[in-house]
Short mmCIF file of C-alpha atoms and ligand atoms in Angstrom, two decimals:
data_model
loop_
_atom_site.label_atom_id
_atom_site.label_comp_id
_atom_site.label_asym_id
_atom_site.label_seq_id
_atom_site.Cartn_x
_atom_site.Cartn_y
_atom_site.Cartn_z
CA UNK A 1 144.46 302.25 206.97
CA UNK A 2 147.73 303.75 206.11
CA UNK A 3 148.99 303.00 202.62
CA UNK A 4 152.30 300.90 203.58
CA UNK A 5 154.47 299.96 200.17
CA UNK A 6 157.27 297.92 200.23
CA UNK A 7 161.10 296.98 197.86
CA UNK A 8 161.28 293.02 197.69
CA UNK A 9 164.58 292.18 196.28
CA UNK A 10 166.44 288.97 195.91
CA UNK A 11 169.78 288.74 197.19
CA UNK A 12 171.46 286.65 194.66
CA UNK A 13 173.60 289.01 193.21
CA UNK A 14 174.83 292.96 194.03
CA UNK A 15 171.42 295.80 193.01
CA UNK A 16 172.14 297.70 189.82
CA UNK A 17 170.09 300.86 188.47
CA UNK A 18 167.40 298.73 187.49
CA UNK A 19 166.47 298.18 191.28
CA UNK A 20 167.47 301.12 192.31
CA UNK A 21 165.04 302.58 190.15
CA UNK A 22 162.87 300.38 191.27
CA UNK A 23 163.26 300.77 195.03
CA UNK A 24 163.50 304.95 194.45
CA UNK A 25 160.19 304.47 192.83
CA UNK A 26 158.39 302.74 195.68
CA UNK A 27 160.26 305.08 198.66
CA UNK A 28 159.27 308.21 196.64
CA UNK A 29 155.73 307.31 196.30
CA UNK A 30 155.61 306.01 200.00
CA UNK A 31 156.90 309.41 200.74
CA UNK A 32 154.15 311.50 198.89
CA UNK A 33 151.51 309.08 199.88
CA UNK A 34 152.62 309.51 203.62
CA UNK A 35 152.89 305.73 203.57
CA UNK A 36 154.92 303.13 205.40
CA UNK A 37 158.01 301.87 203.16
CA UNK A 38 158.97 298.38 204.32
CA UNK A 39 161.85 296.10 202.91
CA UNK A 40 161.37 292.33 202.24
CA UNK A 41 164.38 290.28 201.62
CA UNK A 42 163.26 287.27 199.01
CA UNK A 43 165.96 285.04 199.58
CA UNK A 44 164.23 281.47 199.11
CA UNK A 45 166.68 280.78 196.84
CA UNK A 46 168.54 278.96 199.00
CA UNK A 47 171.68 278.42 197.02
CA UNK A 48 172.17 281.95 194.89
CA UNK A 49 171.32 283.77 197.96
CA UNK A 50 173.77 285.11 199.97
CA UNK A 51 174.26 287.27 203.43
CA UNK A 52 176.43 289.57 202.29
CA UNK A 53 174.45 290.11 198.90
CA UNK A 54 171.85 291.27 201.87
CA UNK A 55 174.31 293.59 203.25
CA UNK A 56 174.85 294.53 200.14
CA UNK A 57 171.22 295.22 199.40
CA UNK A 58 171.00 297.35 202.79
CA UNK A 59 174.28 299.47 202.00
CA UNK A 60 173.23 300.49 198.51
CA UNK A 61 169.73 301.46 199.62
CA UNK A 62 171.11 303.98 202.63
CA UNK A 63 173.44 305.04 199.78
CA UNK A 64 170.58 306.19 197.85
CA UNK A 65 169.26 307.81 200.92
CA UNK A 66 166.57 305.35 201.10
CA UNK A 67 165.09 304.40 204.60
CA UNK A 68 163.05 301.49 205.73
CA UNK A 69 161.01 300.43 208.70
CA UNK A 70 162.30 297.83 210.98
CA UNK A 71 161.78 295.05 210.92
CA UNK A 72 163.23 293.21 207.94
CA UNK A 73 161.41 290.44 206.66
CA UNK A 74 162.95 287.77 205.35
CA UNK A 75 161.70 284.93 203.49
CA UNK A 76 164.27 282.15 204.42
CA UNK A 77 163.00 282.41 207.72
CA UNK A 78 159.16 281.98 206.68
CA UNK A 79 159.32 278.69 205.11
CA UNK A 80 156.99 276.75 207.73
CA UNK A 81 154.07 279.64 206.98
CA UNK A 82 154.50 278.59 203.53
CA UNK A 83 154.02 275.02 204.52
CA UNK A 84 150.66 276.10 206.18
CA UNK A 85 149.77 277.69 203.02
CA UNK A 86 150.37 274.91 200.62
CA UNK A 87 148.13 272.27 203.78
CA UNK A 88 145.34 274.84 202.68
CA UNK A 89 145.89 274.94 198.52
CA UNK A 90 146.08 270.61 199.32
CA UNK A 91 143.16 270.86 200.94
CA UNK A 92 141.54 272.56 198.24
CA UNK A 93 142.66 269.48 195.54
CA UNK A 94 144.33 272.63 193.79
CA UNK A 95 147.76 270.55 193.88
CA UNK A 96 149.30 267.75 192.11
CA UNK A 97 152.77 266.41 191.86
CA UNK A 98 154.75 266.67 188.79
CA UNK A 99 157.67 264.36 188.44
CA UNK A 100 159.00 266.33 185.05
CA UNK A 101 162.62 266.56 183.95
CA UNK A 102 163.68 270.55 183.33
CA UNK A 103 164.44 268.96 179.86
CA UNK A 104 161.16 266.94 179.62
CA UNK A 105 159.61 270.20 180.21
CA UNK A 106 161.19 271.76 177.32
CA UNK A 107 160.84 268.80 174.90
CA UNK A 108 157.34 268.52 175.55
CA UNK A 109 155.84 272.27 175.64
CA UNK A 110 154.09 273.45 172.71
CA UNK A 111 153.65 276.66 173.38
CA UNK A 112 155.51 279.43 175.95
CA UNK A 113 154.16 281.24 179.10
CA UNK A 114 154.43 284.95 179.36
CA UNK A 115 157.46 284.77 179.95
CA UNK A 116 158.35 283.07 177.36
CA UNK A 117 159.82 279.44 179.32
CA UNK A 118 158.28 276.57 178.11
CA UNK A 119 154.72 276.09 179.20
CA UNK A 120 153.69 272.89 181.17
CA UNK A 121 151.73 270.41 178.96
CA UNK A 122 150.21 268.82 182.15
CA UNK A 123 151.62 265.19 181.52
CA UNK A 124 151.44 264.85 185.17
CA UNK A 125 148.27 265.92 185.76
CA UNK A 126 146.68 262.61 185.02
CA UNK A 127 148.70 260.29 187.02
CA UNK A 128 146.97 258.08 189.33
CA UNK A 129 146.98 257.21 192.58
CA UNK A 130 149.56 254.47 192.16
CA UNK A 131 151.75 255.88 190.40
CA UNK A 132 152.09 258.78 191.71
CA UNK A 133 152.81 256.67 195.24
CA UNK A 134 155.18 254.51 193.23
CA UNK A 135 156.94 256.87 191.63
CA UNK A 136 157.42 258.74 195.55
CA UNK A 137 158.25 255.08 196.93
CA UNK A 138 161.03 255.63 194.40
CA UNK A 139 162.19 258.65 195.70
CA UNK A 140 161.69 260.67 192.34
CA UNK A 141 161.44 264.09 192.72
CA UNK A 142 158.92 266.17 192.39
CA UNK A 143 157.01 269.61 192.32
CA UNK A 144 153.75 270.91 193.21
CA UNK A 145 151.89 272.78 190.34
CA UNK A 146 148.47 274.36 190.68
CA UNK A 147 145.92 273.03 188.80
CA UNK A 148 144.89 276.39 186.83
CA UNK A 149 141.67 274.76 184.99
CA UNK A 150 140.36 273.60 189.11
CA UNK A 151 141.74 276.71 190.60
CA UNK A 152 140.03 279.42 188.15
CA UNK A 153 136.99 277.00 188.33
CA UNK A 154 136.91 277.58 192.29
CA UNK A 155 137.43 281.40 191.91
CA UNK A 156 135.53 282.37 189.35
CA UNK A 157 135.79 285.86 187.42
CA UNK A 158 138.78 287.57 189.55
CA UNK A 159 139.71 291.28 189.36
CA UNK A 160 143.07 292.91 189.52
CA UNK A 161 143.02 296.45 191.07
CA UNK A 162 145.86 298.83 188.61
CA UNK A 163 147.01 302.51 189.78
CA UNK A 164 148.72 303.76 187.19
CA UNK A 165 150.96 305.78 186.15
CA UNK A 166 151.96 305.45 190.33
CA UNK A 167 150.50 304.07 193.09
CA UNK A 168 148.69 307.67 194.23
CA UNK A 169 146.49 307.52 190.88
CA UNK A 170 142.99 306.58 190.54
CA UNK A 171 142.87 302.52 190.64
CA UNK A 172 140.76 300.97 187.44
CA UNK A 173 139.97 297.30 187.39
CA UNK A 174 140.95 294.98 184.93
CA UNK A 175 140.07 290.92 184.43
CA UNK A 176 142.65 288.64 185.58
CA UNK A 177 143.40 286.29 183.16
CA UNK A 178 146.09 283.46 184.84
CA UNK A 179 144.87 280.61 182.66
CA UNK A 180 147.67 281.60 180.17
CA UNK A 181 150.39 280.91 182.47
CA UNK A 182 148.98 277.29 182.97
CA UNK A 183 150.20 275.06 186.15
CA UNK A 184 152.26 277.04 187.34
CA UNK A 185 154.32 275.84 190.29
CA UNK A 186 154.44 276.47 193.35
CA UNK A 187 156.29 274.23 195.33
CA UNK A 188 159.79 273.66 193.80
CA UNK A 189 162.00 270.50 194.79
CA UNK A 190 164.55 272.17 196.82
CA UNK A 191 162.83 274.59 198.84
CA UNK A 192 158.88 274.32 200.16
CA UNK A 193 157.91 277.59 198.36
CA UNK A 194 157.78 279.42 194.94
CA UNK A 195 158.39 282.55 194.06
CA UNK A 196 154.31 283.21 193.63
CA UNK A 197 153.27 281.51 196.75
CA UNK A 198 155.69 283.65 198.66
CA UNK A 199 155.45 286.78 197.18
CA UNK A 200 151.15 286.92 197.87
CA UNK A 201 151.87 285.70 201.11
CA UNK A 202 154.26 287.82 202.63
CA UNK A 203 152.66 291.03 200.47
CA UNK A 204 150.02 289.75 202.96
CA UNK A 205 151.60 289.56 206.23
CA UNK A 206 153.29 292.74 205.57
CA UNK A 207 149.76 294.61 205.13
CA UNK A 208 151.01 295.67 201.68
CA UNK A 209 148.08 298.10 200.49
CA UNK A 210 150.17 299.13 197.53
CA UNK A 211 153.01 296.65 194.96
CA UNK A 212 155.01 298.45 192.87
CA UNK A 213 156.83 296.19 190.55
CA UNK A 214 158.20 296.41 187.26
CA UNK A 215 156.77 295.85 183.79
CA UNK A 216 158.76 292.06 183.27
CA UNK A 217 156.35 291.16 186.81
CA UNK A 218 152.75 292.62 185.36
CA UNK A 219 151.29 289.15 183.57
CA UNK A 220 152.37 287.43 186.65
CA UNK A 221 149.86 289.39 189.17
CA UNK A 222 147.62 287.22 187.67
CA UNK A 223 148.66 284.38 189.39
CA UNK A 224 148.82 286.26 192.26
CA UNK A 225 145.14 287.20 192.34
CA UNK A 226 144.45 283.57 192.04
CA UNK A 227 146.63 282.08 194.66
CA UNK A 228 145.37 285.11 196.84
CA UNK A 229 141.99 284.37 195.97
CA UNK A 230 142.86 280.58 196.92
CA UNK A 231 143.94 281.57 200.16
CA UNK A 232 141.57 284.42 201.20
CA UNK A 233 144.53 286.92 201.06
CA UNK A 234 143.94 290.60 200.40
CA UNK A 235 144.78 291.72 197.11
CA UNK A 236 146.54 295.29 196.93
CA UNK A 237 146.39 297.83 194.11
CA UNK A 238 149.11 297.18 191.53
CA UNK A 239 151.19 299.41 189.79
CA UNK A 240 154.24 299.03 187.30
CA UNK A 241 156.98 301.05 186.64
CA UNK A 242 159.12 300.79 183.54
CA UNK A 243 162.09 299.10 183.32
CA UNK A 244 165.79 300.49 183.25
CA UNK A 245 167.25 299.32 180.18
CA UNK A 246 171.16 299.10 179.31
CA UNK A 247 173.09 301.25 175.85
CA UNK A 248 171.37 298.19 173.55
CA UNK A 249 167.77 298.35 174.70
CA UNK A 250 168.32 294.99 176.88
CA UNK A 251 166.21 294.98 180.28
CA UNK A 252 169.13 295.32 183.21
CA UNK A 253 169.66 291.67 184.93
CA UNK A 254 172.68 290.35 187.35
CA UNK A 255 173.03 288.11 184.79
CA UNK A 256 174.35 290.09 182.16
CA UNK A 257 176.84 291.74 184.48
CA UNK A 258 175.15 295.35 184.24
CA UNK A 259 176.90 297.76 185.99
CA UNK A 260 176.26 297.92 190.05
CA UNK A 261 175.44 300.54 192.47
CA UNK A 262 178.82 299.80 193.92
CA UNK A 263 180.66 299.71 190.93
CA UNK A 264 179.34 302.75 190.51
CA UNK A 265 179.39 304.42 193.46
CA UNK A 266 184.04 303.09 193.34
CA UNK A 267 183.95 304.68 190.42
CA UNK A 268 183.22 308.09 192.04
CA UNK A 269 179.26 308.64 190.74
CA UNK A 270 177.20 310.12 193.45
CA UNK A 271 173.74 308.78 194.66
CA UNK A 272 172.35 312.36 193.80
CA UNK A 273 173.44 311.82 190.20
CA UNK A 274 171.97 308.31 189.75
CA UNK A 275 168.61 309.99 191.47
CA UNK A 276 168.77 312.94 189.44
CA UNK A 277 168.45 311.03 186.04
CA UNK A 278 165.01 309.24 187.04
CA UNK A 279 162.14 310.30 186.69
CA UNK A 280 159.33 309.03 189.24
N1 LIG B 1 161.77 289.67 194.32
C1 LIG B 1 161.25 290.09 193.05
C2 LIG B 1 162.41 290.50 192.17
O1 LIG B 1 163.50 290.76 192.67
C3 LIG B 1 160.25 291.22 193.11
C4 LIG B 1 159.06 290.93 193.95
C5 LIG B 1 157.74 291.40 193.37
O2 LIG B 1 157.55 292.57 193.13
O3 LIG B 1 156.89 290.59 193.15
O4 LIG B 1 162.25 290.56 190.97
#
């Protein structure tokens, strides 16, 4: 099959260099690999996404000269496959509901996920029956986290396929370890997805043979391989680049206001000067 890689941004805010390192890196190794580049738009945020952040997305990419297959995918419109998926995960008793305060969360965690947020200490996991029906008579609401301990039980010793340094070198095979993320979620209140669930999913559907993410997303491909695993999705070969980081060493976010492609681009830089000081 033809390698086919992909750029999967979220449009909550205008792409800086970090992604357009980012997306450079997967359309330059699509190119060499004589692979399909395809964009995915990960806009289940429904509240910080925004169309013409996706506009946006799609003017700064032809800026850089990139080009994309048609169709677009776009999560917001997928939410009813990821529905399906989480029937299956039920069906599995891989679920539970967790009725948690953010700040319960917080208060209660003993120890931080890769990421470094506060990690779950299960205090939902043990409700019963009645109260978890009581507490939904009441109209409190609640997640869905995966039950890590029932999940890793069901999938047993699960490997993660790396190319590095870029998705043309030789793939080696490492362990995945997901246990230290614990219950994660997966269905969030406001919106019938996660950012995992979708992510395997659509990686799926889009016949994604090859991710390219950053560094900040390697420890969580390995709760990809077990919700993929879960759901008898193929698992592609992984690679991650390095991330872009601003003058004091700080990885590039929207959130600290770096500077954006179309800042930049006002400001009279050219897209052959931004490409010019990457290396791939
Ligand atoms: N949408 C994710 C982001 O903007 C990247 C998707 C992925 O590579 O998993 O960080």
């Amino acid at each position: 099959m033809n390698p086919i890689l992909r750029f999967a941004p979220s449009p909550n805010g205008f792409l800086h260099l970090g992604h357009a390192y980012s997306a450079l890196f997967s359309c330059h190794w699509a190119r060499k690999m004589g692979a399909d580049f395809l964009l995915r738009i990960e806009d289940i945020d429904i509240l910080r996404s925004k169309p013409q952040y996706i506009e946006a997305i799609k003017q700064d990419l032809a800026w850089l000269g990139i080009k994309w297959l048609e169709p677009i995918m776009l999560q917001s419109t997928r939410f009813d496959i990821y529905k399906e998926a989480t029937k299956k995960l039920n069906a599995l008793s891989v679920l539970y509901p967790c009725f948690c305060t953010r700040s319960e969360i917080a208060n209660n965690a003993e120890q931080k996920d890769p990421d470094g947020a506060p990690l779950y200490n299960k205090t939902c996991k043990n409700l019963n029956k009645d109260k978890i029906t009581k507490k939904m008579a009441q109209n409190i609401p609640y997640i869905l986290r995966l039950d890590m301990d029932k999940a890793i039980a069901i999938t047993n010793e699960l490997k993660i396929n790396i190319a590095m340094p870029n998705p043309s070198s030789k793939p080696k095979t490492i362990i995945a370890k997901p246990r230290k993320w614990g219950d994660v979620v997966i269905v969030r209140k406001d919106i019938p997805t996660s950012y995992h669930l979708s992510v395997i999913i659509d990686d799926d559907a889009q016949n994604i043979t090859h991710v390219t993410r950053g560094k900040d997303l390697e420890e969580a491909t390995h709760v990809h391989r077990v919700l993929q695993s879960l759901l008898g999705l193929d698992n592609p070969i992984y690679t991650y680049h390095t991330l872009i980081k601003d003058d004091t060493n700080m990885k590039l976010a929207k959130s600290n206001s770096s500077t954006s492609l179309r800042d930049l681009r006002e400001s009279g830089i050219s897209a052959q000067e931004i490409i010019s000081q990457f290396k791939f």
